[in-house]
Short mmCIF file of C-alpha atoms and ligand atoms in Angstrom, two decimals:
data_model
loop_
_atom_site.label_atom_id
_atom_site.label_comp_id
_atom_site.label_asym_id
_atom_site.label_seq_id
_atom_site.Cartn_x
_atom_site.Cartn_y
_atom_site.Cartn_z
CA UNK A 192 0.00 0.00 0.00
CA UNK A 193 1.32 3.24 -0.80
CA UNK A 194 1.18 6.42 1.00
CA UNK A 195 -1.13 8.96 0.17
CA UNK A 196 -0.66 10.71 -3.03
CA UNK A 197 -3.35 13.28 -2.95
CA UNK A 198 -2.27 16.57 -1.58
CA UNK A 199 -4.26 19.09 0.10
CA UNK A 200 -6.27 17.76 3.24
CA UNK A 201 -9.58 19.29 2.30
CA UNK A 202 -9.38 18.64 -1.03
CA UNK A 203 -9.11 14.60 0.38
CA UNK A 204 -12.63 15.14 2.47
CA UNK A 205 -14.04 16.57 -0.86
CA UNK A 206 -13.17 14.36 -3.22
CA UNK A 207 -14.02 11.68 -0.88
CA UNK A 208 -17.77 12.86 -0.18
CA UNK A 209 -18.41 13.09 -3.85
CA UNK A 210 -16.66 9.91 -4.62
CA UNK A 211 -19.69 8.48 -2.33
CA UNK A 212 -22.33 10.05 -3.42
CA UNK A 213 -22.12 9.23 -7.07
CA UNK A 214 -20.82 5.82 -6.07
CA UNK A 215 -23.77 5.41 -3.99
CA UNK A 216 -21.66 4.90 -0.18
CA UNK A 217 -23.63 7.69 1.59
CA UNK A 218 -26.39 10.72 1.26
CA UNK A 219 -26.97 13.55 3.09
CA UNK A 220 -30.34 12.88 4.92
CA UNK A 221 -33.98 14.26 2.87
CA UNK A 222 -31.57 15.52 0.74
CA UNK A 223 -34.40 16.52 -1.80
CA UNK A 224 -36.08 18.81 1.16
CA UNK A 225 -32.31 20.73 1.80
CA UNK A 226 -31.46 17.98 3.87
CA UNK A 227 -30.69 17.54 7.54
CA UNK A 228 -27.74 18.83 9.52
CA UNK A 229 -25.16 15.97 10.34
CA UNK A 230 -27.49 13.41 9.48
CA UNK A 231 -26.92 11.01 7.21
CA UNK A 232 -28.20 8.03 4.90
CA UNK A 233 -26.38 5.23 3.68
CA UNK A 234 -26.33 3.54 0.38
CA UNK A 235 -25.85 0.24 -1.57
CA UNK A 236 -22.23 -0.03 -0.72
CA UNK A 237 -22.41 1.83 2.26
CA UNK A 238 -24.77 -0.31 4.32
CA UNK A 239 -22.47 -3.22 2.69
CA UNK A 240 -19.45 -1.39 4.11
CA UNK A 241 -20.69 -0.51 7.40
CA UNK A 242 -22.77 -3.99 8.02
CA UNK A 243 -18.96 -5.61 7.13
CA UNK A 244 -17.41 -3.39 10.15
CA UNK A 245 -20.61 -3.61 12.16
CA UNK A 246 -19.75 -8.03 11.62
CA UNK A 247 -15.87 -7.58 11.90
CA UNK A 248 -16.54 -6.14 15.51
CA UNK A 249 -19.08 -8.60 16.64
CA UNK A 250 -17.04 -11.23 15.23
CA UNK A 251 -13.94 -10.35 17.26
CA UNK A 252 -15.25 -8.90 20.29
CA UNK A 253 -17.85 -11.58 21.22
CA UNK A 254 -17.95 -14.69 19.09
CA UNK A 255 -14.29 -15.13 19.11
CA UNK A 256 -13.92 -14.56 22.78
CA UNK A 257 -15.55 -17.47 25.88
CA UNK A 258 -16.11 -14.09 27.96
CA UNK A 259 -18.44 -11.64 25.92
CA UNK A 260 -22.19 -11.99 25.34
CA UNK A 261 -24.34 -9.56 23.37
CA UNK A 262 -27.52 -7.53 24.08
CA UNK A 263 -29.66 -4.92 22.90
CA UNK A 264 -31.33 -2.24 24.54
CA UNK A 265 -34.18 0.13 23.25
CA UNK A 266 -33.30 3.54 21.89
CA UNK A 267 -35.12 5.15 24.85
CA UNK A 268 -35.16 4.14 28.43
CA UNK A 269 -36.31 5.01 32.09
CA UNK A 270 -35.60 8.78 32.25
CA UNK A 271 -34.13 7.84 35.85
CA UNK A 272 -31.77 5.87 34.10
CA UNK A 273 -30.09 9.12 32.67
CA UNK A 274 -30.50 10.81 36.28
CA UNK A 275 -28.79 7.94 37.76
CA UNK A 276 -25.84 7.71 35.27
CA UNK A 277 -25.14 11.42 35.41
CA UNK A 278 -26.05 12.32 32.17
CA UNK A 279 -28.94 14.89 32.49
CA UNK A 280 -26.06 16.16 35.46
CA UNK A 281 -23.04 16.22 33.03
CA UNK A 282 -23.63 15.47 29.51
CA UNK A 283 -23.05 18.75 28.61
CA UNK A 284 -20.92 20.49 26.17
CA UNK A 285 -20.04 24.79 26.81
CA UNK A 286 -22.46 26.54 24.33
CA UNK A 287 -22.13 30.36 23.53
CA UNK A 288 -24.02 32.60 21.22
CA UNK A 289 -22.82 35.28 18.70
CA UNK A 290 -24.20 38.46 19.77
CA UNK A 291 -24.10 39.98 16.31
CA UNK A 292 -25.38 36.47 13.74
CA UNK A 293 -26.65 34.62 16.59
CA UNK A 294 -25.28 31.42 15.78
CA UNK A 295 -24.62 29.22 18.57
CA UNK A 296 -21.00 27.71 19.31
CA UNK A 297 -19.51 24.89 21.30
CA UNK A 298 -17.34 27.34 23.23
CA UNK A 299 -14.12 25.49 23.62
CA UNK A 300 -14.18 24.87 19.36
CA UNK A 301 -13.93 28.53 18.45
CA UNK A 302 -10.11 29.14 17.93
CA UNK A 303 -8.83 31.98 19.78
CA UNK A 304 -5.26 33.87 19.06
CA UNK A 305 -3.05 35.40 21.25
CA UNK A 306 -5.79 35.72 24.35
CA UNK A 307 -7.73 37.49 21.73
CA UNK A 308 -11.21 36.80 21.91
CA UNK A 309 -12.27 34.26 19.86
CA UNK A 310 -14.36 35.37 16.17
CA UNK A 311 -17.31 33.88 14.76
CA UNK A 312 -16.57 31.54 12.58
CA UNK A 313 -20.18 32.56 10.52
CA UNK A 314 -19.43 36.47 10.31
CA UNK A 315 -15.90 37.55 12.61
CA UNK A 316 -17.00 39.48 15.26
CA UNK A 317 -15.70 38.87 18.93
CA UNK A 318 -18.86 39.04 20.92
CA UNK A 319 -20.21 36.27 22.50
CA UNK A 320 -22.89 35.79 24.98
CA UNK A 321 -21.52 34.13 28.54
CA UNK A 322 -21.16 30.68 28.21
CA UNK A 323 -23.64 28.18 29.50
CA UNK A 324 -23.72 24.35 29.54
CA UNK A 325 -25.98 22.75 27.06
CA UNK A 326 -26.83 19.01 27.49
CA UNK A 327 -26.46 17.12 24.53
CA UNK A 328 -29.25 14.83 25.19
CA UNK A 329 -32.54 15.12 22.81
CA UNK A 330 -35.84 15.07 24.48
CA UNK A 331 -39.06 13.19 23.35
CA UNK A 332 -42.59 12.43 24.86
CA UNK A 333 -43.80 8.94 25.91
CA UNK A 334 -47.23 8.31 25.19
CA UNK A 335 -50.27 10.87 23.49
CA UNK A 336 -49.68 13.22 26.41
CA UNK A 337 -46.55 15.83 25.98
CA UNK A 338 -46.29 16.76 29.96
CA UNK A 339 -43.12 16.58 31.79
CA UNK A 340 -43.73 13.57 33.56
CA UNK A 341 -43.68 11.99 29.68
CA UNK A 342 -40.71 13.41 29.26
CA UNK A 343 -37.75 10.50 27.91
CA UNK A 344 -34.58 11.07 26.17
CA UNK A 345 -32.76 9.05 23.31
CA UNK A 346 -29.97 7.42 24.44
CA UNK A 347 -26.88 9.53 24.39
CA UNK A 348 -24.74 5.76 24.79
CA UNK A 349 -25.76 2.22 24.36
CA UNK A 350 -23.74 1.40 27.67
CA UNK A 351 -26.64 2.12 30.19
CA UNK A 352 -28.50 -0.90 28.63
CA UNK A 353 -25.50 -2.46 29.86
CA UNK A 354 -25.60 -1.63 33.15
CA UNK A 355 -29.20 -1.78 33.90
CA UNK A 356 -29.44 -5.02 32.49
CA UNK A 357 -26.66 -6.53 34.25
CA UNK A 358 -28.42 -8.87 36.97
CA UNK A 359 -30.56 -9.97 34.17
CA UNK A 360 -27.96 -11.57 31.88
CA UNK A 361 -25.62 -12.78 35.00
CA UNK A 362 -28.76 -14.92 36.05
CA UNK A 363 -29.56 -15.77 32.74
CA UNK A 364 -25.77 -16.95 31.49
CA UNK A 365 -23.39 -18.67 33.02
CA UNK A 366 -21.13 -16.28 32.76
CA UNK A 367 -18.81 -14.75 35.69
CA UNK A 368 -16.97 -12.24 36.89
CA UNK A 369 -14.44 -11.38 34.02
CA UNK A 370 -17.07 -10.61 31.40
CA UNK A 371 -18.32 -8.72 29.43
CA UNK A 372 -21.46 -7.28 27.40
CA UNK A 373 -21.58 -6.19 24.02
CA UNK A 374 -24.10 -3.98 22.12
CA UNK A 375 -24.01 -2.29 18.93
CA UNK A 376 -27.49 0.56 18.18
CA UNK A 377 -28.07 3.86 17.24
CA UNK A 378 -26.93 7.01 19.44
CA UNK A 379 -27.94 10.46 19.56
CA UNK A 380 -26.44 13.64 20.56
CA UNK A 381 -27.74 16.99 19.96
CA UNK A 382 -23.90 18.24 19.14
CA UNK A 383 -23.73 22.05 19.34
CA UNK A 384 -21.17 21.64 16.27
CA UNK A 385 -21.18 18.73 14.42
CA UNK A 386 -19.26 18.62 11.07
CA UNK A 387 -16.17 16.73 9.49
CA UNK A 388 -18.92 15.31 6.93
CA UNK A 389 -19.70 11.92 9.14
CA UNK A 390 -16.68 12.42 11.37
CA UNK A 391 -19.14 14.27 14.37
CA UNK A 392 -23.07 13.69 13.56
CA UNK A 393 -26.14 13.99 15.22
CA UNK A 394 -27.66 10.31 14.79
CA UNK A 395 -24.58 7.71 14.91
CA UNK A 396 -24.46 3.89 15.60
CA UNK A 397 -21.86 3.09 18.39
CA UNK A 398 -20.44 -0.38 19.37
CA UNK A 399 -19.66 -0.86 22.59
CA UNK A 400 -18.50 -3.06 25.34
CA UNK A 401 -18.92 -3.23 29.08
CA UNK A 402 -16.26 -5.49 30.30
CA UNK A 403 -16.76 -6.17 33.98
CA UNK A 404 -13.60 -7.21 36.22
CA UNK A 405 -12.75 -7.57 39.55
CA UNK A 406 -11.26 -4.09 41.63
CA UNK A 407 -7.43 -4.31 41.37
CA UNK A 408 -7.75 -6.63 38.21
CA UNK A 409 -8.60 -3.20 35.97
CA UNK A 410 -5.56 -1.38 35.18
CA UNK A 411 -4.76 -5.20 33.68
CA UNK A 412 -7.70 -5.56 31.51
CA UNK A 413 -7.27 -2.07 30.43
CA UNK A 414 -4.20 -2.63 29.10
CA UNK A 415 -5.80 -5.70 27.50
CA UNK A 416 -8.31 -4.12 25.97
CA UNK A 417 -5.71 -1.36 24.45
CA UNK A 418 -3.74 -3.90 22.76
CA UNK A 419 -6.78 -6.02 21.88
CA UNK A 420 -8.50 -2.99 20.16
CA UNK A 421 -5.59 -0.98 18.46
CA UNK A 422 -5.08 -5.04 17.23
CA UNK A 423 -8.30 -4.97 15.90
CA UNK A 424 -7.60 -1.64 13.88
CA UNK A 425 -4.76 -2.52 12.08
CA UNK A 426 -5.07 -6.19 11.48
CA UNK A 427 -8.46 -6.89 10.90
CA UNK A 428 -9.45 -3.52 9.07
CA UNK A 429 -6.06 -2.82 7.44
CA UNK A 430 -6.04 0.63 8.99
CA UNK A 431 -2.25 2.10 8.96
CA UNK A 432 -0.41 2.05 11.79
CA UNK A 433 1.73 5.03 10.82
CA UNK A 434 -1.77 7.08 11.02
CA UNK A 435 -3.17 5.89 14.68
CA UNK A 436 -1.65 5.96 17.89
CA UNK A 437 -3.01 6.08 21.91
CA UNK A 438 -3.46 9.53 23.36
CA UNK A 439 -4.06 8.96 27.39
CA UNK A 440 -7.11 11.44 28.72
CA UNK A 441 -5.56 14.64 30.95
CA UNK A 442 -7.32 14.82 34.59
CA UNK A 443 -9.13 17.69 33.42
CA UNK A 444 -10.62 15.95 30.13
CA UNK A 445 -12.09 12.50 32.05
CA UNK A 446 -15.97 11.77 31.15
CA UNK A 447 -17.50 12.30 34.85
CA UNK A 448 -17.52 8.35 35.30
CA UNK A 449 -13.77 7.63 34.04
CA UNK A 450 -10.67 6.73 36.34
CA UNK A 451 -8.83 6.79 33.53
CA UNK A 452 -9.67 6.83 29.40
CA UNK A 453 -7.55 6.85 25.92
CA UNK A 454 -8.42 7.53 22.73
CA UNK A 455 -7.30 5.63 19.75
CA UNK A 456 -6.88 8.67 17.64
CA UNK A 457 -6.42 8.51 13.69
CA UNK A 458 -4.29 11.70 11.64
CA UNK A 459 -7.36 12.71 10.04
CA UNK A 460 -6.90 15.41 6.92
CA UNK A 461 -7.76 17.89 10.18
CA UNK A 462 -5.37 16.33 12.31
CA UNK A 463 -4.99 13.76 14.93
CA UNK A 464 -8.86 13.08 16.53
CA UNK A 465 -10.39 10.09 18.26
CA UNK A 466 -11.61 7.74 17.01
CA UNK A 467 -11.95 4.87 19.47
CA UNK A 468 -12.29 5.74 23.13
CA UNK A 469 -11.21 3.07 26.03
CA UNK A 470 -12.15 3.85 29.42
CA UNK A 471 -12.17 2.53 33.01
CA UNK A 472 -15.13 3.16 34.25
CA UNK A 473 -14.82 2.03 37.64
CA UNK A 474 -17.82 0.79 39.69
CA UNK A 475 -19.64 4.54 38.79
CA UNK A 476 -22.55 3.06 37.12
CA UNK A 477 -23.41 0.11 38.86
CA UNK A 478 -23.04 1.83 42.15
CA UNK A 479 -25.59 4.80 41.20
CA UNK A 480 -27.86 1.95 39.73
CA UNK A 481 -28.18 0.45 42.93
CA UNK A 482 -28.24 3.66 44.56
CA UNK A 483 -30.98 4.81 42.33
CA UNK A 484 -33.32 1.63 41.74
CA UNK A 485 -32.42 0.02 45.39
CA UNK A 486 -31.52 -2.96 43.08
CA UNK A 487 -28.87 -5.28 44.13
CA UNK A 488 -26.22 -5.10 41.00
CA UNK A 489 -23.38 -6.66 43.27
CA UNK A 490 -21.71 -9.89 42.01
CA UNK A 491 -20.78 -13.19 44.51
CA UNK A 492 -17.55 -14.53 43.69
CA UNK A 493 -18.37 -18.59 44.72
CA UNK A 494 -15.50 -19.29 44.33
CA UNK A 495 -13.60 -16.43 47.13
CA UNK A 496 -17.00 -15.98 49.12
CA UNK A 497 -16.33 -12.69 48.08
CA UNK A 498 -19.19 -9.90 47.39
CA UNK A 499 -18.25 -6.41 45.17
CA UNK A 500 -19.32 -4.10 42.68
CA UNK A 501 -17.30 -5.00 39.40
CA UNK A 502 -15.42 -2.49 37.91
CA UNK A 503 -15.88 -1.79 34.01
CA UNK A 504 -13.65 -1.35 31.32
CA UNK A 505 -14.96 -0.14 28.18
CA UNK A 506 -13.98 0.19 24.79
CA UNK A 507 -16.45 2.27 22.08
CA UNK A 508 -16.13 3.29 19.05
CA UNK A 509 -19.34 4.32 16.13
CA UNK A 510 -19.53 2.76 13.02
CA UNK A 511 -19.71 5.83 11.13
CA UNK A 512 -16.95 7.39 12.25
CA UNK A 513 -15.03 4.24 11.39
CA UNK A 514 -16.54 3.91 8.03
CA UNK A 515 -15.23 7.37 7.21
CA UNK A 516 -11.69 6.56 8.62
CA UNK A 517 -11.64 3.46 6.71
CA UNK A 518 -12.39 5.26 3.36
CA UNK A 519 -10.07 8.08 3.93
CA UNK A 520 -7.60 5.54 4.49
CA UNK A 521 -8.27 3.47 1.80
CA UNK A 522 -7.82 6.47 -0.79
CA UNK A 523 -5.77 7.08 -3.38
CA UNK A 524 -5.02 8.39 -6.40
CA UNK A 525 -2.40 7.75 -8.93
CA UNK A 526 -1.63 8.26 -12.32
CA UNK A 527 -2.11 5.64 -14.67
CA UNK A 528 -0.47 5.87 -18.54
CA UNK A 529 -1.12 9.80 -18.57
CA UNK A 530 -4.54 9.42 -17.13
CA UNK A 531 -5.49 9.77 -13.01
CA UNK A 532 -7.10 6.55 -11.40
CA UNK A 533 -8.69 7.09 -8.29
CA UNK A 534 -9.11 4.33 -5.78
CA UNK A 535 -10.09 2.81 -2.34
CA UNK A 536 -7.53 0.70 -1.32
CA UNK A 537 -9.75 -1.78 1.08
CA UNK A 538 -8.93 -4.39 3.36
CA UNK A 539 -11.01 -7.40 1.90
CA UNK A 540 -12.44 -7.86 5.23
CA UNK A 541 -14.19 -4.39 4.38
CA UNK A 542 -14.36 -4.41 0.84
CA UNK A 543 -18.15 -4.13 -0.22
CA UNK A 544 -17.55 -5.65 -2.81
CA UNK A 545 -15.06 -8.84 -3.06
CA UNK A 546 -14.84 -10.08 -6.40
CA UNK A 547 -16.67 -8.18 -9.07
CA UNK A 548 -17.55 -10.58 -12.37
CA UNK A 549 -17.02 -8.67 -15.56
CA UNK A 550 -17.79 -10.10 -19.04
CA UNK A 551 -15.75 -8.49 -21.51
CA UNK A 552 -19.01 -6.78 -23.09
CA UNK A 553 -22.35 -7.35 -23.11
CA UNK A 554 -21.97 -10.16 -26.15
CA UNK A 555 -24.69 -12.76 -25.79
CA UNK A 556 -22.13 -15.39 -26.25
CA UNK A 557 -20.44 -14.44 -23.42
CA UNK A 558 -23.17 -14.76 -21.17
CA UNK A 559 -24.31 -17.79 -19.79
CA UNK A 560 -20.36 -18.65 -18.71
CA UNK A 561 -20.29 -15.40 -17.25
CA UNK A 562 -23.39 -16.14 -15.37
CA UNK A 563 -22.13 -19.58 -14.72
CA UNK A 564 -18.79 -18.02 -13.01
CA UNK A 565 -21.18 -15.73 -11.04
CA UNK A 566 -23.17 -18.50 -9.70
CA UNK A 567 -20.29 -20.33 -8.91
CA UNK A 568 -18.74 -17.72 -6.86
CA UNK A 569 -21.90 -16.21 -5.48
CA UNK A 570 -21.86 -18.65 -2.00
CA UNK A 571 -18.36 -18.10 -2.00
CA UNK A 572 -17.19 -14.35 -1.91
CA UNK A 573 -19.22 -10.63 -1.96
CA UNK A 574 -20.18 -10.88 -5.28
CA UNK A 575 -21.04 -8.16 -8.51
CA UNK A 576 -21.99 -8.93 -11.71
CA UNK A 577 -21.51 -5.87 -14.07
CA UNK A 578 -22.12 -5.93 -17.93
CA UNK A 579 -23.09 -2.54 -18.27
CA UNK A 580 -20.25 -0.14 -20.45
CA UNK A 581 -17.00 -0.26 -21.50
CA UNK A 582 -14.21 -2.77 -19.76
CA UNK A 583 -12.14 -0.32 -18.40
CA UNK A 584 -14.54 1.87 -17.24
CA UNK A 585 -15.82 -1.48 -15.29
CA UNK A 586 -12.45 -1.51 -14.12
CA UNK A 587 -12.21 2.37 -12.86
CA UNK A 588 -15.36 2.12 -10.79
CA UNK A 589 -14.80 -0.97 -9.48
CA UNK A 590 -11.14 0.26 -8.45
CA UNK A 591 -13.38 4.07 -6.76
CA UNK A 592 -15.41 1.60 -5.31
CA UNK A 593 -12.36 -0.67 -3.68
CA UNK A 594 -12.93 -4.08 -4.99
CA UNK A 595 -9.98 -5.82 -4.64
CA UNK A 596 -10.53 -8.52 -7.66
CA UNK A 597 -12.00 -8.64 -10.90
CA UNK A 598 -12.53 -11.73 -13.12
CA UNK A 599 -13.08 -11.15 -16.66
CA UNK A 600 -14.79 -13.42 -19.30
CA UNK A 601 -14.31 -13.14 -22.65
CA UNK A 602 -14.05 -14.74 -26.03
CA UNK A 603 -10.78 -17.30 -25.45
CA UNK A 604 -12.75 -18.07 -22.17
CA UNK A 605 -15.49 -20.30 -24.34
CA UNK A 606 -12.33 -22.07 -25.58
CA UNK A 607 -9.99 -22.72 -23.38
CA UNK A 608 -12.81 -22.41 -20.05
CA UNK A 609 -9.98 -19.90 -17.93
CA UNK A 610 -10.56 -16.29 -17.03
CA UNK A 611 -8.66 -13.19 -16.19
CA UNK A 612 -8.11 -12.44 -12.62
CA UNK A 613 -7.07 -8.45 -12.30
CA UNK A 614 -5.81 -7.18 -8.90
CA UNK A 615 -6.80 -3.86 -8.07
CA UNK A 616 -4.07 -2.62 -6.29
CA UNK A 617 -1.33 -3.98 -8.91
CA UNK A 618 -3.24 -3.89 -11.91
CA UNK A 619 -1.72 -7.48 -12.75
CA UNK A 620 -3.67 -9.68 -14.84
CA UNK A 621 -3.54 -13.76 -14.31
CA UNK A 622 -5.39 -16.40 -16.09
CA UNK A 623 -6.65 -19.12 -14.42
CA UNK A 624 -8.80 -22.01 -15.16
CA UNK A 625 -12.42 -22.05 -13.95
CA UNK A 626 -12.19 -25.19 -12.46
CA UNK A 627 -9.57 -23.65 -10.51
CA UNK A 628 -10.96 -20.25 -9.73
CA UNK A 629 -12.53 -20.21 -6.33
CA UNK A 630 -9.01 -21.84 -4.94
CA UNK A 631 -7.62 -18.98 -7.03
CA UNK A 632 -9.43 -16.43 -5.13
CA UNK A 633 -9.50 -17.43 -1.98
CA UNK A 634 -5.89 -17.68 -1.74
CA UNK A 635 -5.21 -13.96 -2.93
CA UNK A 636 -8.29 -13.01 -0.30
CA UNK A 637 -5.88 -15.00 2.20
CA UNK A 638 -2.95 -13.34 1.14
CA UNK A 639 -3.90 -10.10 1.65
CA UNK A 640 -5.05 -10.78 4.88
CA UNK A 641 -8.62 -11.08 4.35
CA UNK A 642 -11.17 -14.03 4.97
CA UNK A 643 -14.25 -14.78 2.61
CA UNK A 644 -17.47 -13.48 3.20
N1 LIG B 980 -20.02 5.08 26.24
C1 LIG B 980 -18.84 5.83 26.02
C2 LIG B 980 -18.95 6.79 24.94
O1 LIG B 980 -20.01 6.99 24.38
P1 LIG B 980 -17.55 8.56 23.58
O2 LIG B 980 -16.07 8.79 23.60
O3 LIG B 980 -18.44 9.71 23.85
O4 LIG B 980 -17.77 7.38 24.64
C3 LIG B 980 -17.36 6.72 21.75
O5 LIG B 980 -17.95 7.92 22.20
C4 LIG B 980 -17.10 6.78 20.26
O6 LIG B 980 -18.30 7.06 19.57
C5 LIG B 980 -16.14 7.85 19.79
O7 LIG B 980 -14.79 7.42 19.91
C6 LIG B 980 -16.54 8.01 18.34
O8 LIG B 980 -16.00 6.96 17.55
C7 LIG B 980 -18.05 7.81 18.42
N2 LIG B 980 -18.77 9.09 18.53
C8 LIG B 980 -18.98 9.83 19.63
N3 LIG B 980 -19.71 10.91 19.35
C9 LIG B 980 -19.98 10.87 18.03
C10 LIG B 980 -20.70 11.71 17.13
N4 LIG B 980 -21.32 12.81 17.54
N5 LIG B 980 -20.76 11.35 15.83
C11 LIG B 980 -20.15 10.21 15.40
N6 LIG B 980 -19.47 9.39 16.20
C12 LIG B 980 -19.38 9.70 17.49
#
């Protein structure tokens, strides 16, 4: 993989939120009514992308593991929940308002030079109104009646579900004391000021896990969970390693439940931001559950005779914000015999699309053992049959779109029954036998670190 080629760092966010749009990876939300502000929709290949991470995750942080189980939690909750996790408390971001535009700003985001005040980033003046905390938490109303006492919020974190459920799925399992809980849901956070295309939204889909341990055992698991996760980055989604690294959380920057935290950040075109977050969340949110429900969330060691209040390390990351570091990683551009060729360089594991199945054109001849090598590789690998234009311009979308292989039928192929396997990244083209295909592919899929389907 080669470094990136493309120069300036907006230019890479543009290019890359056009590349999917017309390639059909994501939308800006009601789009046709002026759309919605850092809300987005996802298309074809972007729900293929994103259910591939969304799989990647599950598969590594539960099924591969004896000591994570799964759950999921509604969108909205007991509104003591929130009370009791200090949310409606401290789930607030610093909010000030331009006295001249009256746009509103998340205070410590306006850049400010010199002790200067700080300007407006909508029309430069230096006025602001004092600062107040806004909580990011959106409000509904339960039921046909829209009084107070109806009042619920969606959930700001899937972790609560976590927590309140964890009595529930300790009797239910026969799982102990180290374990953990995994969930993966929509999120929502009223953001003062969202932005980065999908790198800060309004709606996002988090994946997290509650990994409960034994006081004194924590600093352990947090370093396990560290390695495990950063692991996870670069091995199983091909992320760079050159572009990621920890940064641990100052005192003054802790969420109000954290002991400790560190981000997994990535060198973003806007510089080094997070994009994982691993925290030690001590016994915070059992202990105000029990103070706030007068539930028992303690666990029994049988084993010591011993009684406590596990401790919780947790690792969370969203999807979207990982889809968006995955593509911005992936990118490239070089030039190609005078011409430019754009493309993503994906990770199979991510790839939407695995193998794309190209006859050479849309010749009748050619199509039943092009339909023939579709079927066949169909159960097989993430599969696209394309016989629409030219072959190269096959080739150019399927490289914008990050396939890594492309088989190509064509006339020799009803003699001699082999077809053209061309690698994306290389360009190299290899024939192979049909009979001898799948084998063929699977192998490559292998060797680039990737496992079918
Ligand atoms: N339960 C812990 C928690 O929610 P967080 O650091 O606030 O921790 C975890 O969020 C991850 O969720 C972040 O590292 C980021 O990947 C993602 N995330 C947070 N806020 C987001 C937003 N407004 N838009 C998109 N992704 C977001």
């Amino acid at each position: 993989m080669t470094d990136r080629t493309i120069a300036e760092p907006t230019r890479l966010v543009e290019t890359l939120t056009s590349l999917a749009k017309r390639r059909g990876f994501i939308f800006q939300s009601s789009e046709i009514y002026g759309g919605v502000n850092a809300i987005y929709d996802f298309g074809p290949l972007g729900v293929a992308l994103r259910r591939n991470i969304r799989d990647l995750w599950w598969r590594h942080v539960v099924e591969l593991r004896h000591d994570v189980v799964g759950l999921e939690s509604g969108i909205i909750m007991h509104p003591r929940v929130w009370e009791a996790s200090g949310h409606v408390q401290s789930f607030t971001d610093p909010l000030v308002e331009c006295k001249s535009c009256h746009q509103r700003w998340r205070a410590d985001h306006l850049a400010a030079e010199d002790g200067a005040n700080p300007t407006c980033p909508n029309c430069g003046s230096r006025e602001f109104s004092e600062e107040r905390q806004f909580n990011l938490m959106f409000k509904t109303h339960l039921g046909p009646v829209e009084d107070s006492g109806a009042e619920v919020f969606l959930r700001p974190e899937t972790a609560q579900g976590m927590f309140v459920q964890f009595q529930n799925v300790l009797n239910s399992t026969r799982k102990r004391v180290p374990f953990g809980i995994a969930q993966q849901g929509k999120a929502y956070r009223n953001e003062i000021s969202p932005g980065n295309y999908i790198f800060r939204l309004r709606e996002f889909e988090l994946q997290e896990l509650e990994f409960f341990v034994k006081p004194g055992t924590d600093d352990d698991w947090f370093d396990h969970w560290k390695a495990e996760r950063m692991r996870w980055w670069t091995d199983v989604l091909g992320v760079r390693a050159a572009r990621l690294r920890f940064r641990p959380h100052g005192e003054d920057e802790l969420a109000h439940y954290a002991k400790g935290a560190v981000d997994i950040e990535y060198e973003y075109p806007f510089g080094w931001s997070e994009l994982e977050g691993i925290a030690n969340r001590t016994d915070y949110d059992l202990s105000r559950h029990i103070e706030y429900s007068g539930r028992d969330l303690s666990f029994f060691d049988e084993e010591t005779k011993e009684r406590y209040v596990p401790y919780v390390i947790e690792p969370a990351m969203g999807i979207d914000r990982c889809m968006f570091t995955v593509m911005l990683d992936a990118y490239d551009e070089e030039e190609v015999r005078g011409e430019k060729r754009a493309l993503l360089r994906f990770h199979p594991n991510v790839a939407p699309v695995q193998v794309a199945v190209l006859p050479l054109s849309k010749n009748e001849k050619l199509l039943p053992t092009s339909r023939e090598v579709e079927e066949m590789l169909r159960p097989h690998f993430r599969i696209e049959y394309d016989e629409t234009q030219s072959i190269g311009r096959r080739y150019r979308r399927h490289d914008e779109i990050g396939t890594p292989f492309a088989v190509t039928i064509d006339f020799d192929t009803l003699e001699d029954r082999a077809v053209t396997i061309r690698e994306r990244d290389s360009m190299a083209q290899e024939r192979v036998p049909i009979a001898e295909l799948e084998g063929a592919l699977s192998k490559r899929l292998h060797d680039a670190g990737g496992s079918t389907l």
